[in-house]
Coordinates of C-alpha atoms in Angstrom, one line a residue:
Chain A
M1 CA 106.4 77.2 117.7
I2 CA 106.1 78.8 120.7
P3 CA 105.3 76.9 123.8
D4 CA 103.4 79.7 125.9
L5 CA 101.2 80.4 122.9
I6 CA 100.4 76.5 122.6
E7 CA 99.6 76.4 126.6
Q8 CA 97.5 79.4 126.8
Y9 CA 95.6 79.3 123.3
V10 CA 96.1 76.0 121.5
D11 CA 95.3 73.8 124.5
T12 CA 92.3 76.0 125.6
G13 CA 90.4 75.7 122.2
K14 CA 90.9 79.5 121.5
I15 CA 93.2 79.0 118.2
R16 CA 94.4 76.4 115.8
Y17 CA 97.9 76.9 115.2
V18 CA 100.0 76.5 111.7
Y19 CA 103.4 76.4 111.0
R20 CA 104.5 77.2 107.5
E21 CA 108.0 76.5 106.1
F22 CA 109.7 79.4 105.1
P23 CA 113.8 78.9 105.1
L24 CA 115.6 82.0 104.2
T25 CA 118.1 80.2 102.5
E26 CA 120.3 83.0 101.4
L27 CA 120.9 83.6 105.0
H28 CA 120.6 80.3 106.5
P29 CA 122.1 77.7 104.3
A30 CA 121.3 74.9 106.3
A31 CA 117.4 76.0 107.0
Q32 CA 116.0 74.2 103.9
K33 CA 117.3 70.8 104.8
A34 CA 116.2 71.3 108.5
S35 CA 112.4 72.3 107.1
E36 CA 112.6 69.0 104.9
A37 CA 113.6 67.1 108.0
A38 CA 110.6 68.6 109.9
L39 CA 108.1 67.3 107.0
C40 CA 109.9 63.8 106.5
A41 CA 109.3 63.6 110.4
G42 CA 105.6 65.0 109.9
E43 CA 105.0 62.1 107.1
Q44 CA 105.6 59.8 110.0
G45 CA 103.5 61.8 112.7
K46 CA 106.1 63.7 114.6
Y47 CA 106.2 67.0 113.0
W48 CA 105.8 68.8 115.9
E49 CA 108.6 67.1 118.1
M50 CA 110.7 67.4 115.2
N51 CA 110.0 71.1 114.8
E52 CA 110.9 71.6 118.7
L53 CA 113.8 69.6 118.7
L54 CA 115.2 71.5 115.7
F55 CA 114.7 74.9 117.5
E56 CA 116.6 73.1 120.5
R57 CA 119.6 72.2 118.7
Q58 CA 119.8 74.9 116.4
S59 CA 123.3 75.7 117.4
E60 CA 124.2 72.0 116.5
W61 CA 123.1 71.0 113.4
S62 CA 123.3 74.8 111.7
Q63 CA 127.2 74.6 112.4
A64 CA 127.6 71.0 111.4
E65 CA 129.8 70.1 108.5
E66 CA 126.9 67.7 107.2
P67 CA 123.8 69.0 108.4
A68 CA 122.0 66.0 107.3
S69 CA 123.4 63.5 109.4
S70 CA 122.6 65.4 112.4
L71 CA 118.9 65.7 111.3
K72 CA 119.0 61.6 110.7
D73 CA 120.4 61.2 114.4
Y74 CA 117.4 63.2 115.7
A75 CA 115.1 60.9 113.6
E76 CA 116.6 58.2 115.4
E77 CA 116.3 60.0 118.8
L78 CA 112.4 60.6 118.1
A79 CA 112.2 56.8 117.1
L80 CA 111.1 57.5 113.6
D81 CA 111.8 54.8 111.0
S82 CA 115.2 55.5 109.9
S83 CA 115.2 54.2 106.5
A84 CA 112.0 55.9 105.5
F85 CA 113.1 58.8 107.0
N86 CA 116.5 58.8 105.4
D87 CA 115.0 58.2 102.1
C88 CA 112.7 60.9 102.4
L89 CA 115.5 63.3 103.4
D90 CA 118.1 62.4 100.7
S91 CA 115.4 62.5 97.7
G92 CA 114.5 65.9 98.4
E93 CA 110.6 64.9 98.1
T94 CA 109.2 67.5 100.6
A95 CA 110.7 70.3 98.8
V96 CA 107.7 71.2 96.7
I97 CA 105.9 71.6 100.0
I98 CA 108.5 74.3 101.3
Q99 CA 108.1 76.1 97.5
G100 CA 104.4 76.1 98.0
D101 CA 104.9 77.7 101.2
G102 CA 107.6 80.0 100.0
L103 CA 105.0 81.0 97.2
A104 CA 102.1 81.3 99.7
G105 CA 104.0 83.6 101.9
Q106 CA 105.6 85.7 99.0
S107 CA 102.0 86.5 97.8
L108 CA 101.2 87.4 100.9
G109 CA 104.2 89.8 101.7
V110 CA 105.9 87.9 104.0
N111 CA 109.6 88.9 103.8
A112 CA 110.9 88.3 107.2
T113 CA 110.9 85.4 109.9
P114 CA 109.0 84.9 112.1
Y115 CA 105.8 86.4 110.2
F116 CA 102.3 85.7 111.6
F117 CA 99.1 85.9 110.2
I118 CA 96.1 86.0 112.8
N119 CA 93.2 84.9 110.7
D120 CA 93.9 87.4 107.7
L121 CA 96.0 90.2 110.0
P122 CA 99.6 90.0 108.9
I123 CA 102.3 90.4 111.8
R124 CA 105.8 91.2 110.8
G125 CA 108.4 89.8 113.4
G126 CA 108.5 88.6 116.7
L127 CA 105.7 89.6 119.2
S128 CA 105.5 89.1 123.2
I129 CA 102.9 86.6 123.8
D130 CA 100.7 89.3 125.7
S131 CA 100.8 91.2 122.5
L132 CA 99.8 88.2 120.4
G133 CA 97.3 87.7 123.1
Q134 CA 95.9 90.7 122.9
I135 CA 95.2 90.3 118.9
I136 CA 94.3 87.3 119.0
D137 CA 91.3 87.9 121.8
Y138 CA 90.4 91.0 119.5
T139 CA 90.1 88.4 116.4
A140 CA 88.1 86.1 118.3
A141 CA 85.6 88.6 119.6
G142 CA 85.1 89.6 115.5
G143 CA 87.2 92.5 115.2
E144 CA 88.4 93.6 111.6
P145 CA 92.1 94.3 111.0
P146 CA 92.5 97.9 112.2
Q147 CA 93.9 100.7 110.0
I148 CA 96.8 102.9 111.2
V149 CA 95.4 105.8 109.1
P150 CA 91.3 104.9 109.2
S151 CA 89.3 106.5 106.2
A152 CA 88.4 110.1 106.7
D153 CA 85.1 109.5 107.9
D154 CA 86.2 107.8 111.2
V155 CA 85.8 110.0 114.0
H156 CA 89.4 109.1 115.1
V157 CA 90.6 111.4 112.1
R158 CA 90.4 115.1 112.4
G159 CA 91.6 117.2 109.8
D160 CA 91.2 117.5 106.0
A161 CA 93.0 114.2 104.2
Q162 CA 92.8 115.9 100.9
T163 CA 94.8 118.9 101.5
A164 CA 96.9 117.9 104.6
R165 CA 100.3 117.0 103.9
A166 CA 101.4 116.3 107.6
I167 CA 99.7 113.2 109.5
T168 CA 100.3 112.5 113.3
V169 CA 99.0 109.5 114.5
A170 CA 98.4 109.8 118.5
F171 CA 98.1 106.9 120.6
V172 CA 96.5 108.5 123.8
D173 CA 95.3 107.1 127.2
Y174 CA 92.4 108.5 128.5
G175 CA 93.5 107.8 132.3
S176 CA 97.2 109.2 131.9
P177 CA 97.9 112.7 133.1
E178 CA 100.4 113.0 130.3
S179 CA 97.9 112.5 127.6
A180 CA 95.9 115.1 129.6
Q181 CA 98.4 117.6 129.5
H182 CA 98.6 117.0 125.7
A183 CA 95.0 117.1 125.1
L184 CA 94.6 120.2 127.0
E185 CA 97.6 122.2 126.5
V186 CA 98.8 121.4 123.1
L187 CA 96.0 119.9 121.1
P188 CA 94.1 123.2 121.1
S189 CA 97.0 125.0 119.3
L190 CA 97.5 122.3 116.9
V191 CA 93.8 122.5 115.9
E192 CA 94.0 126.1 115.4
Q193 CA 97.3 126.4 113.8
Y194 CA 97.7 123.0 111.5
I195 CA 94.1 120.9 111.6
D196 CA 91.8 123.9 110.8
T197 CA 94.0 125.2 108.2
G198 CA 94.0 122.0 106.3
Q199 CA 97.7 121.2 107.1
L200 CA 97.6 118.4 109.4
V201 CA 95.7 115.4 110.0
Y202 CA 95.6 113.9 113.2
V203 CA 94.2 110.5 114.0
L204 CA 93.8 109.4 117.5
H205 CA 94.0 105.7 118.7
P206 CA 93.2 105.1 122.4
W207 CA 95.6 102.9 124.4
A208 CA 94.9 101.6 127.7
A209 CA 96.9 99.3 130.0
T210 CA 93.8 96.9 130.4
M211 CA 90.6 96.8 129.1
D212 CA 89.0 97.2 132.6
S213 CA 91.0 100.3 133.6
P214 CA 89.0 103.5 134.1
G215 CA 91.0 104.8 130.9
A216 CA 89.4 102.2 129.0
K217 CA 86.1 103.0 129.9
A218 CA 86.5 106.3 129.3
A219 CA 87.6 105.7 125.7
I220 CA 84.5 103.7 125.4
A221 CA 82.2 106.5 126.5
A222 CA 84.2 108.6 123.8
E223 CA 83.1 106.3 121.3
C224 CA 79.6 106.1 122.3
A225 CA 79.6 110.1 122.0
G226 CA 81.1 109.6 118.7
E227 CA 78.3 107.4 117.8
Q228 CA 76.1 110.4 118.1
G229 CA 78.5 112.6 116.2
K230 CA 80.5 114.4 119.5
Y231 CA 83.7 112.4 119.9
W232 CA 85.8 115.1 120.2
E233 CA 83.6 117.2 122.5
M234 CA 83.6 114.1 124.7
H235 CA 87.5 113.7 124.4
D236 CA 87.8 117.3 125.9
Q237 CA 85.3 116.6 128.8
L238 CA 86.9 113.6 129.4
F239 CA 90.4 114.9 129.9
E240 CA 89.1 118.3 131.7
Q241 CA 87.4 116.2 134.2
Q242 CA 90.0 113.1 134.6
A243 CA 91.1 114.2 138.2
V244 CA 87.1 113.3 138.9
W245 CA 86.3 110.0 137.0
T246 CA 89.9 108.1 137.6
V247 CA 89.3 108.3 141.3
A248 CA 85.4 107.8 141.2
D249 CA 83.9 104.5 142.7
D250 CA 81.7 104.3 139.6
P251 CA 83.6 106.3 136.7
T252 CA 80.2 105.6 134.3
A253 CA 77.9 108.1 136.3
S254 CA 80.6 110.7 135.5
F255 CA 80.4 109.9 131.9
V256 CA 76.5 110.1 131.9
D257 CA 76.7 113.3 133.3
A258 CA 79.1 114.7 130.4
A259 CA 77.0 112.8 128.1
S260 CA 73.9 115.0 129.4
A261 CA 76.2 118.2 129.5
L262 CA 76.8 117.6 125.6
N263 CA 73.0 117.2 125.1
L264 CA 73.5 113.6 124.0
D265 CA 70.5 111.1 124.0
A266 CA 71.4 109.3 127.4
T267 CA 69.5 106.3 126.8
R268 CA 71.4 105.5 123.6
F269 CA 74.7 106.7 125.2
K270 CA 74.2 104.2 128.4
E271 CA 73.4 101.1 125.8
C272 CA 76.1 102.0 123.6
L273 CA 78.6 101.5 126.6
G274 CA 78.2 97.8 127.1
T275 CA 78.3 97.1 123.6
D276 CA 80.9 95.0 121.7
W277 CA 81.2 97.6 119.1
A278 CA 82.5 100.0 121.1
L279 CA 84.8 97.8 123.3
L280 CA 86.6 96.7 119.7
R281 CA 87.0 100.1 118.6
V282 CA 88.9 100.8 121.9
Q283 CA 90.6 97.3 121.6
A284 CA 91.7 98.1 117.9
G285 CA 94.0 101.0 119.4
N286 CA 95.7 98.6 121.5
V287 CA 96.2 96.2 118.6
L288 CA 97.7 98.9 116.4
A289 CA 100.1 99.6 119.1
A290 CA 101.1 96.0 119.3
L291 CA 101.5 95.8 115.4
Y292 CA 103.5 98.8 115.2
G293 CA 105.7 98.5 118.1
V294 CA 104.2 101.3 120.5
P295 CA 105.2 100.8 123.9
G296 CA 102.1 102.7 125.5
A297 CA 100.4 106.0 125.6
P298 CA 100.8 109.0 124.6
V299 CA 103.0 108.2 121.7
F300 CA 103.0 110.1 118.4
L301 CA 104.0 108.8 115.1
F302 CA 104.5 111.2 112.1
N303 CA 104.5 110.6 108.4
N304 CA 108.3 111.2 108.0
G305 CA 108.8 108.7 110.0
Q306 CA 109.7 110.1 113.5
G307 CA 108.1 109.1 116.6
Q308 CA 107.8 110.9 119.9
Q309 CA 106.8 109.3 123.3
G310 CA 105.6 111.3 126.2
S311 CA 104.0 114.5 125.8
P312 CA 105.8 116.6 123.3
T313 CA 105.5 120.6 123.6
L314 CA 103.9 122.8 121.0
E315 CA 107.4 123.9 120.1
E316 CA 108.5 120.2 119.4
F317 CA 105.0 119.5 117.4
Q318 CA 105.9 122.7 115.3
T319 CA 109.4 121.8 114.5
I320 CA 108.3 118.4 113.4
I321 CA 105.0 119.3 111.6
D322 CA 106.8 122.4 109.8
S323 CA 109.6 120.2 108.8
I324 CA 107.4 117.9 107.1
L325 CA 105.2 120.8 105.4
N326 CA 108.6 122.1 104.1
Q327 CA 109.9 118.9 102.6
Chain B
M1 CA 94.0 100.2 85.9
N2 CA 96.5 97.9 84.1
S3 CA 99.6 96.3 85.7
I4 CA 103.2 97.4 85.3
H5 CA 103.7 94.2 83.2
P6 CA 100.6 94.1 81.3
Q7 CA 101.9 91.8 78.8
A8 CA 102.6 89.2 81.3
Q9 CA 99.1 88.2 81.6
K10 CA 98.6 88.1 77.9
A11 CA 102.1 85.8 77.7
A12 CA 100.5 83.3 80.2
E13 CA 97.4 83.2 78.2
A14 CA 99.2 82.7 75.0
A15 CA 100.9 79.9 76.5
E16 CA 97.5 78.3 77.4
C17 CA 96.3 78.7 74.0
A18 CA 99.3 77.0 72.7
G19 CA 98.6 74.2 75.4
E20 CA 95.0 73.8 73.4
Q21 CA 97.0 72.7 70.4
G22 CA 99.7 70.5 72.7
K23 CA 102.3 73.0 72.6
F24 CA 102.4 74.8 76.0
W25 CA 106.0 73.9 76.7
E26 CA 107.1 75.0 73.6
M27 CA 105.3 78.5 73.7
H28 CA 106.4 78.8 77.3
D29 CA 110.3 78.3 76.4
L30 CA 109.7 80.7 73.4
L31 CA 108.2 83.4 75.5
F32 CA 111.2 83.4 78.0
E33 CA 113.6 83.0 75.1
K34 CA 112.2 86.0 73.4
Q35 CA 110.8 88.0 76.2
E36 CA 112.8 91.1 75.0
E37 CA 110.7 91.2 71.8
W38 CA 107.4 91.3 73.6
S39 CA 108.0 92.6 77.3
G40 CA 106.8 96.2 77.4
Q41 CA 105.6 96.2 73.9
Q42 CA 102.1 97.5 73.2
A43 CA 101.8 95.0 69.8
A44 CA 103.1 91.9 72.2
P45 CA 99.9 89.9 71.1
E46 CA 100.8 90.2 67.4
T47 CA 104.1 88.8 68.6
F48 CA 102.5 86.2 70.3
K49 CA 100.8 85.1 66.9
T50 CA 103.6 85.3 65.0
M51 CA 105.4 82.7 67.5
A52 CA 102.3 80.8 67.2
G53 CA 103.2 80.6 63.3
D54 CA 106.6 79.7 64.0
L55 CA 105.5 76.9 66.1
A56 CA 103.2 75.7 63.1
L57 CA 100.0 76.2 65.3
D58 CA 96.7 76.5 63.9
Q59 CA 96.7 80.1 63.3
A60 CA 93.1 81.0 63.0
Q61 CA 92.4 79.1 66.1
F62 CA 95.4 80.4 68.2
D63 CA 94.5 84.0 67.2
A64 CA 90.8 83.6 68.2
C65 CA 91.7 81.9 71.5
L66 CA 94.2 84.9 72.4
D67 CA 91.9 87.7 71.0
G68 CA 88.9 86.2 72.5
D69 CA 90.3 86.2 76.3
T70 CA 89.5 82.7 76.6
Y71 CA 92.0 82.0 79.2
F72 CA 91.8 85.4 81.0
D73 CA 89.9 84.1 84.0
K74 CA 92.4 80.8 84.4
V75 CA 95.0 83.2 84.3
G76 CA 93.4 86.2 85.6
A77 CA 94.2 89.6 86.6
D78 CA 93.2 91.6 89.4
L79 CA 94.2 94.3 91.9
Q80 CA 95.7 93.5 95.1
E81 CA 94.2 95.0 98.0
G82 CA 96.1 98.0 99.6
Q83 CA 98.5 96.9 102.5
L84 CA 98.2 98.3 106.0
E85 CA 100.9 100.8 105.2
G86 CA 98.4 102.5 102.6
V87 CA 100.0 101.5 99.5
T88 CA 96.9 101.2 97.3
G89 CA 96.4 99.7 93.9
T90 CA 99.4 97.4 93.8
P91 CA 98.9 95.2 90.7
A92 CA 99.0 91.5 90.7
F93 CA 98.3 88.7 88.6
R94 CA 96.6 85.7 89.5
I95 CA 97.7 82.1 88.2
N96 CA 95.5 79.5 89.4
G97 CA 94.9 81.1 92.5
I98 CA 98.5 82.6 93.0
E99 CA 99.2 86.1 93.2
V100 CA 102.1 87.4 91.4
S101 CA 102.7 91.2 92.1
G102 CA 103.1 93.1 88.9
A103 CA 106.2 94.9 90.1
Q104 CA 108.1 91.4 90.4
P105 CA 110.9 90.3 88.4
F106 CA 109.5 88.3 85.4
A107 CA 111.8 85.3 87.0
A108 CA 108.8 85.1 89.8
F109 CA 106.5 84.8 87.3
Q110 CA 108.3 81.7 85.8
Q111 CA 108.9 80.4 89.3
Q112 CA 105.2 80.4 90.0
I113 CA 104.2 78.6 86.8
E114 CA 106.7 75.9 86.9
Y115 CA 105.7 75.2 90.5
L116 CA 102.3 74.4 89.3
L117 CA 103.1 72.4 86.5
A118 CA 105.3 70.4 88.5
G119 CA 102.0 69.5 90.3
G120 CA 102.2 71.9 93.5
E121 CA 99.2 72.8 95.1
P122 CA 98.0 76.1 94.9
P123 CA 99.5 78.1 97.6
S124 CA 97.5 79.7 99.9
L125 CA 97.2 80.8 103.8
E126 CA 94.6 78.0 104.4
I127 CA 96.0 74.7 105.9
S128 CA 93.2 72.2 106.7
A129 CA 93.1 71.3 109.9
D130 CA 93.6 67.6 109.0
S131 CA 97.3 68.5 108.3
Y132 CA 100.2 67.2 110.4
R133 CA 101.3 70.8 110.6
S134 CA 98.0 72.4 112.0
M135 CA 97.4 71.7 115.9
G136 CA 94.4 72.6 117.8
A137 CA 90.8 72.6 117.5
A138 CA 89.5 72.3 113.9
D139 CA 86.6 74.9 114.9
A140 CA 88.9 77.4 116.8
P141 CA 87.5 81.0 116.0
V142 CA 91.0 82.0 115.2
V143 CA 94.0 80.3 113.1
V144 CA 97.4 81.9 113.9
T145 CA 99.7 81.1 111.0
E146 CA 103.7 81.4 111.8
F147 CA 105.9 81.5 108.7
S148 CA 109.5 80.7 110.1
D149 CA 112.6 79.0 109.6
Y150 CA 114.8 76.8 112.0
Q151 CA 118.0 78.6 111.5

């Protein structure tokens, strides 16, 4: 269990937290008995106390010659009914619950610990409390599990998925100079050489340090232009004018001007800027970054498993893309 | 689309059909014993019928049960949703609500059947808010589930 998660999210009523036993018995031979001990304590109403104690004293019981006897000592320390606890532990009667957790986990693809589900969204491995919190907030707001490669009709996808053999997934911060450098100096060549020729699919996920930063607001503006069919036109405008709106008192005025220049319906555009729909589309990028261990933007992931942080040059892109195309 | 072990679904149905006549376990054991005879074979249902004969079951009733897909839904085959990684069409069996991926070894299938027969509850991601393993408000909009071990 995670104390920060309990303090910030359970105690405030934002989440319900459930712990499932998933002892990796081949790696951790004593873990099975430890899980049984937690469940036996649970039968006496002290599951979480035992859970916490087991993590605190891990080095003690896991290396003990007789883990069960350490576990029984803990039961006494927690003032449990010793004889009921010892009977429970010795009989192995809780093993069926652990087996059920194991089967549930297997059917959901759990193959490592810790492994989280935030509602239905699976997360392999431990995350920082900040990353977990972002995903929780996104889910609470009604966000659907985001796709790292969305369907071809999503405006974030550029290129022909039917023909392309190379994919790059770009995490882009509308407020960062490096992202602007990429968008203005490298992306146009990628479009000409690879995307328009059907060889590359370019997927953009917005990333922002915080959801009230100018960069996040710009990403929302791009979504709202996308809602009227002009995502990439707005993308280009925003990066061209980045120096203006990042320092403006009211960046929204700049976005509205840009929308007008693109002949968008201004009323509809302004209404869209405040919607949950647009905000969730932008938050989804941060959620994906947290899920895939992407530390910020710009970051580019390729379908050969390579990743590039920062703003690679056109030549660097060409080297990677050509190697994928020639595979 | 069919699964990688298309006969496993039918085998589970055969065990259920034998169960109708009080010989679930006998059929269960025979299926595992003679797995090589039917696994991967198009004619697996015919082999199951022969086994029913060996177990002295009412042949007509068994055949009708098997051919009529009587327990198809109970065993139920379906396709798992593609994973985030973009893997699509991964086949899966569903036994009383538990999914067994079609690509898993037969031992996994056996493990799950035996768990259920031992009286285990159909496992799922859901754990009731009443459980001692759940903490926090029952009406919280988000449930965070952690699978972990202590070591």
